[in-house]
């Protein structure tokens, strides 16, 4: 009888730990030099982590692109600072009414019931506040767009 085996990982758990700690160091340095505003601090951390996320071994294999919004149908948690940063971006984009309408329409849903509900910020399968998206949104990704569809 043959047993199927998984291919060897492209990078080791040790590499993953090193990437994680590089991310923590970058976030800590960004926080140390950030203005006092929570939204500005979130923006500084996101700016520090973006190049690290782009440099991970999996980043080049991601199938994600503009207009691919399959991941934008999962609820995500955000920090207080990220919520303030998002609120600033939502106001700047004129999306307050859309967000308030979605909040009212979904207020009685449980967290699991929100799975499959599009993010209230999506417009034509694109995020108009992409630059201000929280870390969970930055971290979601897939190597296979067809698997998401």
XYZ file of C-alpha atoms in Angstrom:
149
model
C 0.000 0.000 0.000
C 1.352 3.451 -0.899
C 1.028 6.363 1.426
C 0.755 9.814 -0.056
C 3.212 12.253 1.364
C 3.218 15.998 1.267
C 6.034 17.717 -0.547
C 8.711 19.142 1.690
C 7.921 22.695 2.783
C 9.678 25.395 0.809
C 10.907 26.925 4.020
C 11.355 25.530 7.480
C 9.468 26.358 10.685
C 12.688 28.055 11.805
C 12.367 30.410 8.840
C 8.762 31.131 9.857
C 9.850 31.945 13.403
C 12.575 34.251 12.117
C 10.060 36.042 9.867
C 7.660 36.388 12.787
C 10.300 37.945 15.026
C 11.494 40.249 12.237
C 7.889 41.400 11.997
C 7.678 41.995 15.728
C 10.911 43.986 15.662
C 9.664 46.082 12.740
C 6.337 46.716 14.467
C 8.044 47.669 17.735
C 10.400 50.062 15.944
C 7.466 51.600 14.061
C 5.536 52.085 17.297
C 8.534 53.648 19.024
C 8.850 56.279 16.317
C 5.139 56.832 15.619
C 3.109 59.895 16.567
C 0.805 59.545 19.568
C -2.402 59.206 17.511
C -3.595 55.567 17.510
C -4.563 55.778 13.822
C -1.118 57.133 12.932
C 0.491 54.371 14.962
C -1.527 51.718 13.092
C -0.515 53.273 9.774
C 3.146 53.255 10.817
C 2.997 49.567 11.836
C 1.260 48.638 8.576
C 3.909 50.524 6.592
C 6.664 48.689 8.475
C 5.097 45.249 7.973
C 4.103 45.600 4.308
C 7.624 45.061 2.917
C 8.133 42.106 5.272
C 4.898 40.467 4.108
C 5.882 41.073 0.483
C 9.270 39.424 1.080
C 7.941 36.190 2.582
C 8.524 33.034 0.526
C 4.777 32.639 -0.077
C 4.142 36.211 -1.275
C 5.235 35.614 -4.875
C 2.944 32.594 -5.149
C -0.223 34.424 -4.089
C -2.988 34.484 -6.670
C -4.555 37.600 -5.143
C -5.059 40.643 -7.352
C -7.262 43.706 -7.639
C -10.851 42.573 -8.171
C -10.360 39.259 -6.385
C -12.368 39.706 -3.210
C -13.114 36.162 -2.068
C -11.314 36.744 1.232
C -13.423 39.861 1.804
C -16.324 37.681 2.889
C -14.918 36.667 6.247
C -15.295 38.708 9.410
C -12.013 40.056 10.743
C -11.045 41.520 14.063
C -9.324 44.867 14.175
C -7.455 46.705 16.871
C -8.737 50.010 18.232
C -5.964 51.832 16.371
C -6.885 50.066 13.112
C -10.555 50.928 13.642
C -9.604 54.604 13.962
C -7.429 54.391 10.856
C -10.276 52.720 8.942
C -12.752 55.347 10.169
C -10.498 58.104 8.809
C -10.242 56.297 5.452
C -14.000 55.629 5.333
C -14.723 59.326 5.967
C -12.184 60.397 3.339
C -13.760 58.034 0.789
C -17.313 59.145 1.642
C -18.383 55.649 2.659
C -19.977 56.421 6.033
C -23.555 55.743 4.854
C -22.606 52.380 3.317
C -20.806 51.253 6.454
C -23.604 52.429 8.744
C -26.195 50.679 6.562
C -24.229 47.429 6.612
C -23.745 47.705 10.370
C -27.483 48.127 10.891
C -28.333 45.275 8.502
C -25.915 42.882 10.188
C -26.129 43.975 13.821
C -28.030 40.878 14.946
C -25.793 38.360 13.183
C -23.343 36.296 15.171
C -19.662 36.191 14.194
C -20.044 32.802 12.392
C -23.126 34.104 10.549
C -21.025 36.909 9.077
C -18.947 34.391 7.089
C -19.985 34.853 3.476
C -21.285 38.393 3.987
C -19.274 40.810 1.830
C -17.250 43.450 3.627
C -19.320 46.653 3.665
C -16.367 48.487 2.165
C -16.287 46.446 -1.062
C -17.196 48.317 -4.221
C -17.150 46.372 -7.489
C -15.098 43.650 -5.743
C -12.400 46.180 -4.820
C -11.503 47.788 -1.520
C -11.590 51.576 -1.754
C -9.675 51.825 1.539
C -7.099 49.154 0.638
C -4.195 51.209 2.012
C -5.890 51.371 5.423
C -6.969 47.719 5.621
C -6.263 45.989 8.941
C -3.610 43.319 9.444
C -6.021 40.354 9.113
C -6.996 41.612 5.640
C -3.334 42.048 4.739
C -2.557 38.509 5.880
C -5.367 36.665 4.065
C -4.331 35.232 0.736
C -4.455 32.202 -1.508
C -2.139 30.501 -3.973
C -5.110 29.337 -6.022
C -7.808 31.807 -7.102
C -9.946 28.959 -8.468
C -10.043 27.354 -5.016
C -11.523 30.553 -3.621
C -14.250 30.926 -6.248
